[in-house]
CSV table of C-alpha atoms and ligand atoms in Angstrom, one decimal:
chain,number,residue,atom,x,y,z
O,1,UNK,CA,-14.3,47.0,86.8
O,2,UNK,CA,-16.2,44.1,88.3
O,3,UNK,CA,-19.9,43.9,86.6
O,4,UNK,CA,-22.3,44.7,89.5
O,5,UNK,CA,-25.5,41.8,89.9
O,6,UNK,CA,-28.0,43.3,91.6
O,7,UNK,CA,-30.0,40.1,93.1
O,8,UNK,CA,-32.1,41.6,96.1
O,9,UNK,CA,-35.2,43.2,94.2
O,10,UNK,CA,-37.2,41.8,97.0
O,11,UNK,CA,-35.9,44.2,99.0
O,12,UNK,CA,-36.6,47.6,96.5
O,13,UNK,CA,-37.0,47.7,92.6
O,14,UNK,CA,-35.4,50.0,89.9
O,15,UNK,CA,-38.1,53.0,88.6
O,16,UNK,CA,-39.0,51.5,85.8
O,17,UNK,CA,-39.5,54.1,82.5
O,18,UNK,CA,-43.1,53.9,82.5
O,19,UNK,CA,-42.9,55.5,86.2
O,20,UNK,CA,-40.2,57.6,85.3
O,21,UNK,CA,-42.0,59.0,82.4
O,22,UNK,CA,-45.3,59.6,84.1
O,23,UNK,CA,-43.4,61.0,87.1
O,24,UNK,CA,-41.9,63.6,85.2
O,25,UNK,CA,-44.1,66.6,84.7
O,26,UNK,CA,-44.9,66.2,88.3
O,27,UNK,CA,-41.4,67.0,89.1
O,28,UNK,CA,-41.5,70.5,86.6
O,29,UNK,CA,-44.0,72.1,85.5
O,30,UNK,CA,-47.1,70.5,87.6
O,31,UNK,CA,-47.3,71.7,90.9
O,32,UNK,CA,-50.9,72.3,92.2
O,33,UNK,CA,-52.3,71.1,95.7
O,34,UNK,CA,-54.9,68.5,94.9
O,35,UNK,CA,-57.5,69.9,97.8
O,36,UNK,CA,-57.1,73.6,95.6
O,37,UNK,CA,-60.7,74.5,93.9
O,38,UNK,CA,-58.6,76.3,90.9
O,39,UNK,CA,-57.2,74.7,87.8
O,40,UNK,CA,-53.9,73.6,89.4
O,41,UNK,CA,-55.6,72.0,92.0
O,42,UNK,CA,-57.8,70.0,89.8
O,43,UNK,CA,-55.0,68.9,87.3
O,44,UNK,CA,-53.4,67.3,90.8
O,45,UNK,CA,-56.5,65.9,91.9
O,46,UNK,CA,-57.6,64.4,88.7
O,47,UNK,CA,-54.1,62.4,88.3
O,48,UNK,CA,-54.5,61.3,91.5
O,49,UNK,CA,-57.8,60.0,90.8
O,50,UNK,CA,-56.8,58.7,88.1
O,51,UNK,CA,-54.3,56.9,89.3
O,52,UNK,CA,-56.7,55.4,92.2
O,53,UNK,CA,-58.5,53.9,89.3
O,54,UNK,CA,-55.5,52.2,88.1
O,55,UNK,CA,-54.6,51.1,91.6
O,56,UNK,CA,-58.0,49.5,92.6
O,57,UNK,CA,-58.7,48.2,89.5
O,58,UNK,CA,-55.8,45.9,89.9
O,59,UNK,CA,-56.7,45.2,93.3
O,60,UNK,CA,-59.9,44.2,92.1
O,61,UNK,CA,-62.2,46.4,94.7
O,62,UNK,CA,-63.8,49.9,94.6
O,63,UNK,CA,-62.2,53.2,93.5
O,64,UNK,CA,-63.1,54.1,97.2
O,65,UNK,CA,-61.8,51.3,99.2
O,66,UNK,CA,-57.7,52.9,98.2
O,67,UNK,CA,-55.9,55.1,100.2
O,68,UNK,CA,-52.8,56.0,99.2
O,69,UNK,CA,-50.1,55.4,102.3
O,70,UNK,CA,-46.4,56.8,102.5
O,71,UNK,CA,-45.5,53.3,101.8
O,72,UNK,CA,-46.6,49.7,103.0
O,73,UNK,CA,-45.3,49.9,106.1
O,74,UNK,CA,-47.9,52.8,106.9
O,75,UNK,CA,-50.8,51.1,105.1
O,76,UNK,CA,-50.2,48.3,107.5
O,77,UNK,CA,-49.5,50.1,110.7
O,78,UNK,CA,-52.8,52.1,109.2
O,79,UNK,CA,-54.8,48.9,109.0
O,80,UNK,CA,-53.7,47.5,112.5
O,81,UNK,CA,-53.5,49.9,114.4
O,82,UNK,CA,-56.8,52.2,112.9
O,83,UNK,CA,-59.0,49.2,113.3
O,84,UNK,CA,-58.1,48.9,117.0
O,85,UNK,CA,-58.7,52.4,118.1
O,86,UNK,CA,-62.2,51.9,116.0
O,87,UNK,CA,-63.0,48.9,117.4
O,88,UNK,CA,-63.4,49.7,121.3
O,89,UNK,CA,-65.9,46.7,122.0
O,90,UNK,CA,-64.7,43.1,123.6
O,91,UNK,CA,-62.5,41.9,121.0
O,92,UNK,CA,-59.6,42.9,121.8
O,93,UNK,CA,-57.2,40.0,120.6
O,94,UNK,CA,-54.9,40.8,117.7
O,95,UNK,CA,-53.2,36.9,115.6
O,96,UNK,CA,-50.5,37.8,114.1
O,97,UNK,CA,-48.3,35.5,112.0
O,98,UNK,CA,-45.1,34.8,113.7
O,99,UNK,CA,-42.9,35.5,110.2
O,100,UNK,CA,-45.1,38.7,109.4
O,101,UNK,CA,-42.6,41.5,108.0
O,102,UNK,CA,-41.4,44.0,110.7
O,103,UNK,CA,-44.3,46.3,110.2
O,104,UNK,CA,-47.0,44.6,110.9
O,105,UNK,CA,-44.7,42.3,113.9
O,106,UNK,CA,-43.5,45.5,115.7
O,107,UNK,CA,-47.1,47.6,115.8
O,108,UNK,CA,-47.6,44.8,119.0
O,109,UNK,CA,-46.0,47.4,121.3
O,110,UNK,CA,-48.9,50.2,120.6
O,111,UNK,CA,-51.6,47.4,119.8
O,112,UNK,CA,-51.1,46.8,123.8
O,113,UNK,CA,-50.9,50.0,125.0
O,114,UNK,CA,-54.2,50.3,122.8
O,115,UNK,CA,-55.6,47.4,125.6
O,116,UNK,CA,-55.0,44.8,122.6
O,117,UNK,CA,-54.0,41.4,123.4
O,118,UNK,CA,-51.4,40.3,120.4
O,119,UNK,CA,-50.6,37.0,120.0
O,120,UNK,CA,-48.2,35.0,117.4
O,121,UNK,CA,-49.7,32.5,115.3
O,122,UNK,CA,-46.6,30.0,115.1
O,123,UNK,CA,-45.8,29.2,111.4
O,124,UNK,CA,-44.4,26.3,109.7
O,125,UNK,CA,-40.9,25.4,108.3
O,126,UNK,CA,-41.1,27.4,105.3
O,127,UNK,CA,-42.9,30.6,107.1
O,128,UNK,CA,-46.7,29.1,106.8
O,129,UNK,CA,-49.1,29.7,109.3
O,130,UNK,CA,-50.1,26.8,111.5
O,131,UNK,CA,-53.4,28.5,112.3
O,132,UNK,CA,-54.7,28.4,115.6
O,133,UNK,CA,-59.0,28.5,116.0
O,134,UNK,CA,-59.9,31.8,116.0
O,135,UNK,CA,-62.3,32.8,119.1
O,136,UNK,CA,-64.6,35.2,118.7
O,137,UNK,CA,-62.6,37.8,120.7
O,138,UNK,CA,-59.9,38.4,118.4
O,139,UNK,CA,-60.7,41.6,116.6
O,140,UNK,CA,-58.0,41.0,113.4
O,141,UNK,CA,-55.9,38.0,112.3
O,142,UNK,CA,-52.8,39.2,110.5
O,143,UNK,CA,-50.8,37.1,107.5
O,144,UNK,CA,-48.8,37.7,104.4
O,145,UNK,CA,-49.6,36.0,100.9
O,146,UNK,CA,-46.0,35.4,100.6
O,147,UNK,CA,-42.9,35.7,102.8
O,148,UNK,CA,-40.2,38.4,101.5
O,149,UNK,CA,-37.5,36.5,103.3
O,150,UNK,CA,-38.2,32.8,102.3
O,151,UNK,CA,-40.6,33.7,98.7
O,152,UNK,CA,-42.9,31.2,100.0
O,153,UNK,CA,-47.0,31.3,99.0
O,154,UNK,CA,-49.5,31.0,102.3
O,155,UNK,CA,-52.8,30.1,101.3
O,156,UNK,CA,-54.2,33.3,102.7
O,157,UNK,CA,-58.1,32.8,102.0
O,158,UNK,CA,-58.3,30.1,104.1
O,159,UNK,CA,-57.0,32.2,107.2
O,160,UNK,CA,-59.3,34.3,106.2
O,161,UNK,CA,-62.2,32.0,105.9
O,162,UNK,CA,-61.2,30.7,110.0
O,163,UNK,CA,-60.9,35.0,111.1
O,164,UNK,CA,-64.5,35.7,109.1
O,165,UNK,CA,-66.0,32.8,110.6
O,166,UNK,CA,-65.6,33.8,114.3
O,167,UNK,CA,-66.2,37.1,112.8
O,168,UNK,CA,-62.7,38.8,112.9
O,169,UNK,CA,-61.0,41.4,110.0
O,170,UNK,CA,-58.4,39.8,108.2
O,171,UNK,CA,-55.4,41.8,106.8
O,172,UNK,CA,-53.1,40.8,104.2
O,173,UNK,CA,-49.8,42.1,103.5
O,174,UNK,CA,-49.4,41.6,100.1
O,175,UNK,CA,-46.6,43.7,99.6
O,176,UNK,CA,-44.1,40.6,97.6
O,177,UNK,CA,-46.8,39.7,95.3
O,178,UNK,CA,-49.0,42.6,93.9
O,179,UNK,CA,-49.9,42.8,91.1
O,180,UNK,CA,-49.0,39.2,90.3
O,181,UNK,CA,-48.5,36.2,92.3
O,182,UNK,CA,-46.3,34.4,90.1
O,183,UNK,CA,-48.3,34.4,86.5
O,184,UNK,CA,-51.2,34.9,88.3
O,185,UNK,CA,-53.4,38.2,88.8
O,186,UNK,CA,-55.3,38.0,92.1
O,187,UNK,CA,-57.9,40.2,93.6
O,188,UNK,CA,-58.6,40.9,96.8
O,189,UNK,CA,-61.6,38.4,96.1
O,190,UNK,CA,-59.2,35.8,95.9
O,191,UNK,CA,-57.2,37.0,99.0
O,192,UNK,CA,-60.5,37.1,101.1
O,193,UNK,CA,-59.1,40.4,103.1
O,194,UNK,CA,-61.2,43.1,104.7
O,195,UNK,CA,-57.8,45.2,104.9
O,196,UNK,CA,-54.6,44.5,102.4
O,197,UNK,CA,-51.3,46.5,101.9
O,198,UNK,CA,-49.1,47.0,99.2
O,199,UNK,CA,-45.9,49.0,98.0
O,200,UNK,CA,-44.8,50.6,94.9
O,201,UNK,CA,-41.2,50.1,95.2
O,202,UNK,CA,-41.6,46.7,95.2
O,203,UNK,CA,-42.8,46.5,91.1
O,204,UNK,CA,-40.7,49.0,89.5
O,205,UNK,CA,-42.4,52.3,91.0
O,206,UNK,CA,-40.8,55.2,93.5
O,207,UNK,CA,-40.5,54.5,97.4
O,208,UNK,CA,-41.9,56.6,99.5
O,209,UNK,CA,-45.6,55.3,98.5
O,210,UNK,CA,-48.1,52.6,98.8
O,211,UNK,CA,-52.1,51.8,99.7
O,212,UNK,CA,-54.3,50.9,101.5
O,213,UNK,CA,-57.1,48.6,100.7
O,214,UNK,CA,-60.1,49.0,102.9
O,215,UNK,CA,-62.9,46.7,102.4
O,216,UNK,CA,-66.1,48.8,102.3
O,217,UNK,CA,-67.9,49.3,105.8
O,218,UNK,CA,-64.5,48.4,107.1
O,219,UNK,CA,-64.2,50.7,110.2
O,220,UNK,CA,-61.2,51.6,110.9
O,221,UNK,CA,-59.5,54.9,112.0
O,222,UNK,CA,-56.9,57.7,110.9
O,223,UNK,CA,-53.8,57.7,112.0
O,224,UNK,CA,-52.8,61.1,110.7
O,225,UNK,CA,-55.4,63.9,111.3
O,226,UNK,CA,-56.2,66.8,109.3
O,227,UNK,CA,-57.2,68.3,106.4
O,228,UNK,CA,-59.8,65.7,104.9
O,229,UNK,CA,-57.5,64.1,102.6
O,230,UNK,CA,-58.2,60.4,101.5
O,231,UNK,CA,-61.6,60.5,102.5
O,232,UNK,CA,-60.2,61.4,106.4
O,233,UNK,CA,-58.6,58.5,106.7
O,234,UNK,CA,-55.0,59.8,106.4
O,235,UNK,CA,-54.7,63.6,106.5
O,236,UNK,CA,-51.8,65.4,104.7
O,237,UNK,CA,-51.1,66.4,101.3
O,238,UNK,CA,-50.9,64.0,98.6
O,239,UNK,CA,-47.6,62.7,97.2
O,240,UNK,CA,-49.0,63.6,93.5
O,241,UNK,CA,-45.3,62.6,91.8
O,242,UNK,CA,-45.3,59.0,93.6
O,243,UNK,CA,-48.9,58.3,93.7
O,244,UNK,CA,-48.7,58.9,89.6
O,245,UNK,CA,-45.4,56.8,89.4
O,246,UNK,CA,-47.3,54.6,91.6
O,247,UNK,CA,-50.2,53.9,89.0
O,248,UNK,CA,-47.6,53.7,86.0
O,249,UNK,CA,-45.5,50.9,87.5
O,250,UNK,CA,-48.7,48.8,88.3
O,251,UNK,CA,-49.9,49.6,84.8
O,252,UNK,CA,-46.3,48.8,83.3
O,253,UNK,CA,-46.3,45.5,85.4
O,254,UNK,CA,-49.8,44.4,84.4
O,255,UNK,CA,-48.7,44.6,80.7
O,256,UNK,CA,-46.2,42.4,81.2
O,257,UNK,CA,-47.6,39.1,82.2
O,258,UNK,CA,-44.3,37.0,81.3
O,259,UNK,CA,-42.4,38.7,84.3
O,260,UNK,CA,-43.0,36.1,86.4
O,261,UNK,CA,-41.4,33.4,83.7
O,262,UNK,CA,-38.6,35.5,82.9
O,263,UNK,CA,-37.7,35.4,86.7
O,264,UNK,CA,-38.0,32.2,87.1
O,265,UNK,CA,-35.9,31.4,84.2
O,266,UNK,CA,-33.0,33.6,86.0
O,267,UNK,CA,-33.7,32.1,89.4
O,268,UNK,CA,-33.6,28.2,88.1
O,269,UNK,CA,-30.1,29.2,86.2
O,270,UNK,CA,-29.0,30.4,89.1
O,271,UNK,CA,-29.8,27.3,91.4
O,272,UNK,CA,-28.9,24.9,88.7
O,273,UNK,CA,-25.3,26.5,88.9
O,274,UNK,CA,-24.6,26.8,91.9
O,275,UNK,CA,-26.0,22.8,92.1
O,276,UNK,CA,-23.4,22.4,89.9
O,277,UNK,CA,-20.7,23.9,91.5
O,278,UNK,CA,-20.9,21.4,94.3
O,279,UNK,CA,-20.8,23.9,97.1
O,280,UNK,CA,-20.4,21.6,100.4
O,281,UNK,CA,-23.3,22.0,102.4
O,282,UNK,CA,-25.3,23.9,100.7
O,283,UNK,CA,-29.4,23.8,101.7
O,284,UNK,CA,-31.9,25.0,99.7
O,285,UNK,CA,-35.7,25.0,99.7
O,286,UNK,CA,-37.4,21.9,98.8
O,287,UNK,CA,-38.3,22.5,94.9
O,288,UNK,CA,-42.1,21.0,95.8
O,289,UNK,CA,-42.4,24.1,98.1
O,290,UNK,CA,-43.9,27.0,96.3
O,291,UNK,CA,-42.6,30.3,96.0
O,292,UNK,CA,-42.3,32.9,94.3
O,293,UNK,CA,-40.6,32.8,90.4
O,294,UNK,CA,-38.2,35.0,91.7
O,295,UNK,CA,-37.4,34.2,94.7
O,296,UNK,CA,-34.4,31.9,96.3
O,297,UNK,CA,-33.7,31.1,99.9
O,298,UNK,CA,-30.4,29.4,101.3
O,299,UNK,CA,-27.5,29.1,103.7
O,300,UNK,CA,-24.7,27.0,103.5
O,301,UNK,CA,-23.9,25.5,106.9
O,302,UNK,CA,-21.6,26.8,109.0
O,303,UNK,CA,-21.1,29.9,106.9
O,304,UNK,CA,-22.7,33.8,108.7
O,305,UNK,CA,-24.6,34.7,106.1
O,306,UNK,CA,-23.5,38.2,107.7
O,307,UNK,CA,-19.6,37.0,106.3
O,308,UNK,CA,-21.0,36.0,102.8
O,309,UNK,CA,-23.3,39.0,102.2
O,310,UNK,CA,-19.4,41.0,103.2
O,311,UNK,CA,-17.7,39.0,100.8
O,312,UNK,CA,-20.5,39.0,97.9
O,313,UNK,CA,-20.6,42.5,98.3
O,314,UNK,CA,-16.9,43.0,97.6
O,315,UNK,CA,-17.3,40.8,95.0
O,316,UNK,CA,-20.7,42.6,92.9
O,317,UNK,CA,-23.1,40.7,94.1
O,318,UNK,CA,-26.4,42.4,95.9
O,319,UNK,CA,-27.9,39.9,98.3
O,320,UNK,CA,-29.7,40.6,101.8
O,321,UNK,CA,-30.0,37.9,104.4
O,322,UNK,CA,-33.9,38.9,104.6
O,323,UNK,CA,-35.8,42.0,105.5
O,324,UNK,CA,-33.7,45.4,104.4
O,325,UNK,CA,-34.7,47.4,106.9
O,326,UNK,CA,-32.9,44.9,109.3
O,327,UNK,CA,-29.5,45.1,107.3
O,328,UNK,CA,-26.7,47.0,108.5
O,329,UNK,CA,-27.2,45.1,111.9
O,330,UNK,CA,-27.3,41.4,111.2
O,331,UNK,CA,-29.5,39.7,113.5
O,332,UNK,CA,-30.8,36.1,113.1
O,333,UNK,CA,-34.0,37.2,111.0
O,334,UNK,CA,-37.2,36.7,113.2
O,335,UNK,CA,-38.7,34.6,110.2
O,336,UNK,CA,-36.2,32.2,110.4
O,337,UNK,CA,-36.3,31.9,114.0
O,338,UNK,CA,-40.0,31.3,114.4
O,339,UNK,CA,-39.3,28.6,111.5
O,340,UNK,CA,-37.4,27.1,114.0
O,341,UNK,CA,-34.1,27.5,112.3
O,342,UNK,CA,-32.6,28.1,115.7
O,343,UNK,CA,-28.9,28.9,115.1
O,344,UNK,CA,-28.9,28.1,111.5
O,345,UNK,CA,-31.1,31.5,111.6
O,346,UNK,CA,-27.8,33.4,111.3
O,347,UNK,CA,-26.8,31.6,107.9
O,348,UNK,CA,-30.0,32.4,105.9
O,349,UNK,CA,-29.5,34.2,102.9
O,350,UNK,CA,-31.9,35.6,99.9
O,351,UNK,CA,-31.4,36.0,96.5
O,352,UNK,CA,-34.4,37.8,94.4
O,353,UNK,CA,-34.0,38.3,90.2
O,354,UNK,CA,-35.9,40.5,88.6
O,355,UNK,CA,-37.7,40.5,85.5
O,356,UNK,CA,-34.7,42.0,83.6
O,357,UNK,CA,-31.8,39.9,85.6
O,358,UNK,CA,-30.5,37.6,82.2
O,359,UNK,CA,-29.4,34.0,83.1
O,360,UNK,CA,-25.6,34.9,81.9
O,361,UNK,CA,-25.8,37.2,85.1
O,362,UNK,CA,-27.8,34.7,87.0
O,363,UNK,CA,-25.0,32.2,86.4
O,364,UNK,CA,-22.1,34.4,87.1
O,365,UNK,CA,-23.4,35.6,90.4
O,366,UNK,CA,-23.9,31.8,91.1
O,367,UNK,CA,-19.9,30.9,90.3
O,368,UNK,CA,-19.5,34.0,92.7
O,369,UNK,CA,-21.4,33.0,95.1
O,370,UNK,CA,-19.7,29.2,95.2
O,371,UNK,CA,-16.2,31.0,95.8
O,372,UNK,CA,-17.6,33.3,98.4
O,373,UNK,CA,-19.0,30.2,100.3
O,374,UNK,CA,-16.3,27.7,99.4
O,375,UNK,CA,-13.3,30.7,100.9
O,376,UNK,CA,-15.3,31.1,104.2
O,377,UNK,CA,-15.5,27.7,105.3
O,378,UNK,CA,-12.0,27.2,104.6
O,379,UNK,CA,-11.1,29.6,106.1
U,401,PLP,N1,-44.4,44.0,103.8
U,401,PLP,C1,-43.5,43.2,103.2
U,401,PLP,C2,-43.8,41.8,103.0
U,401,PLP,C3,-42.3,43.8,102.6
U,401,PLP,O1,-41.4,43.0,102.0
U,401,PLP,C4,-42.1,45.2,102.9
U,401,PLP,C5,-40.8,45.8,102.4
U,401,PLP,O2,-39.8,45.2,102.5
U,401,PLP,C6,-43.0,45.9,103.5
U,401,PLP,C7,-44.2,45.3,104.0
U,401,PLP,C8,-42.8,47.4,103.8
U,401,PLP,O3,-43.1,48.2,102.6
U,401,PLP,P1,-42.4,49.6,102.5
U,401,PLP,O4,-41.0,49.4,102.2
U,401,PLP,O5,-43.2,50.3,101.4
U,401,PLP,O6,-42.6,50.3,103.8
């Protein structure tokens, strides 16, 4: 049987065993509802707090200033769209970076009907913003720390330094590069964010949850209304199991501070052999370019990255041609487009190794990869 490679972590981790392990007892014998005054109850409520303190220690910020989210897409659409029904006075203009990930790019549609004016901050060609002055009528100013499609590293604090000085929020998804960016730890210090979102899936814990970082004396209102769960800012009861497997994966990452090398190490491999294979027109990023360690962008022209990502599959290989949620229906990625790839936005593909991907498999995948690229365009 062929040996699978699974080189999309970008898109979603495996649970790591720290998660698992943690994760476990919530799935038995611990059931209690974490707003219930009796033992149960507290047992819930005390891993979730626990848990909190893992969380927003990592982030850097307040125990109070995390709320725990269904996943990042909710802690974004949270942040956007809960500071624009809080804020009801003139600023009413909403930057957003052009190669923001679908979540934070498609709340435009109810930031309008919210009387919010949202505008795309174009971006350069590797996905960083070109940013435009910031009036003081723009109530937020959106942008990632790094892309998920192309890896690459925006230099987020000084966005946030232009949105602060006209006195707008500034969000930051930082759903690619919590807890590390590269061998890095940041803080939200360093990010300079009033509002940031992040993802467990994306660092070895379960999907289905994430958080919200909210800047204290942030305003900025619930989406989800009811019981007075995280601190009424998103009503419903807890996800206890992820939330713990949540704080174990960060934990489990933040131990491991050579995951970034051990990455890159698989990622270089992989370039340097499919260099070697002397692919015909094959374009990668400029190596001066950073991104992150396990990140690698591409396309070899002429060649759908829709037909390669068909043959690769067939083949073992797990690759996506950018944001998951977008696969299944190949369109030219919107990241790529507002890089100005233009038609060549239909050819981008990603790979993204993982701190456990060896360079035997890196280099395999690569010789697979060559083939799968080399058959197309003779075809
Ligand atoms: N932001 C970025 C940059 C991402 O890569 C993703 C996931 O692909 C998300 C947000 C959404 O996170 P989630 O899958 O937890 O909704």
């Amino acid at each position: 049987m062929t040996q699978r490679i699974y080189l999309d972590y970008a898109a979603t981790t495996p649970l790591c065993d720290e998660a698992r392990e943690a994760m476990m007892p919530w799935l038995s014998r611990e059931f209690g509802n974490p707003s219930s005054l009796y033992e149960e109850g507290r047992k819930a409520k005390e891993a979730i707090d626990a848990a909190r303190e893992v969380v927003s220690s990592a982030l850097g910020c307040l125990f109070g200033e995390v709320v725990f989210t269904s996943s990042g897409t909710e802690a974004a659409n949270l942040a956007l769209i809960g500071a624009a029904i809080a804020h009801k006075g003139e600023r009413r203009r909403v930057l957003v970076s052009a190669a923001e990930h679908h979540c934070v790019v498609n709340a435009r549609s109810l930031l309008e009907r919210l009387g919010c004016a949202v505008e795309m901050i174009p971006v350069d060609e590797f996905a960083r913003p070109l940013m435009p002055p910031v009036a003081d009528d723009v109530l937020l100013v959106a942008a990632m720390h790094a892309n998920n499609e192309l890896g690459t590293v925006t230099d987020v604090a000084s966005i946030a330094r232009a949105a602060h000085e006209s006195g707008a929020l500034f969000l930051c998804d930082a759903v690619q590069t919590f807890p590390w960016l590269g061998d890095e730890r940041w803080t939200v210090g360093d990010l300079a964010a009033d509002l940031v979102c992040v993802s467990a899936h994306k660092l070895g814990g379960p999907k289905g949850v994430g958080a919200l970082y909210i800047k204290a004396g942030t305003d900025v209102s619930p989406l989800a209304l009811g019981g007075g769960q995280e601190r009424e800012l998103r009503a419903g009861t807890e996800n206890v199991t992820a939330i713990v497997g949540f704080a174990a994966a960060v934990s489990a990452s933040i131990n491991d501070p050579e995951q970034g090398s051990r990455k890159a190490m698989a990622r270089n491999a992989f370039r340097r052999a499919l260099i070697e294979h002397e692919t015909p027109k094959l374009h990668l990023l400029p190596e001066d370019v950073e991104t992150l360690p396990g990140h690698l962008h591409l396309r070899f022209e002429g060649v759908s990255a829709e037909s390669l990502l068909i043959l690769l599959d067939r083949t073992g290989v797990s690759a996506s041609a950018g944001a998951a949620c977008s696969s299944g229906s190949i369109e030219p990625s919107h990241v790529l487009l507002a890089c100005g790839w233009a038609e060549a936005a239909g050819e981008g593909v990603r790979f993204t190794f993982g701190a456990s991907t060896s360079e035997e498999e890196a280099i395999l995948a690569a010789t697979r990869v060559a083939d799968a690229a080399k058959s197309i365009a003779l075809a």
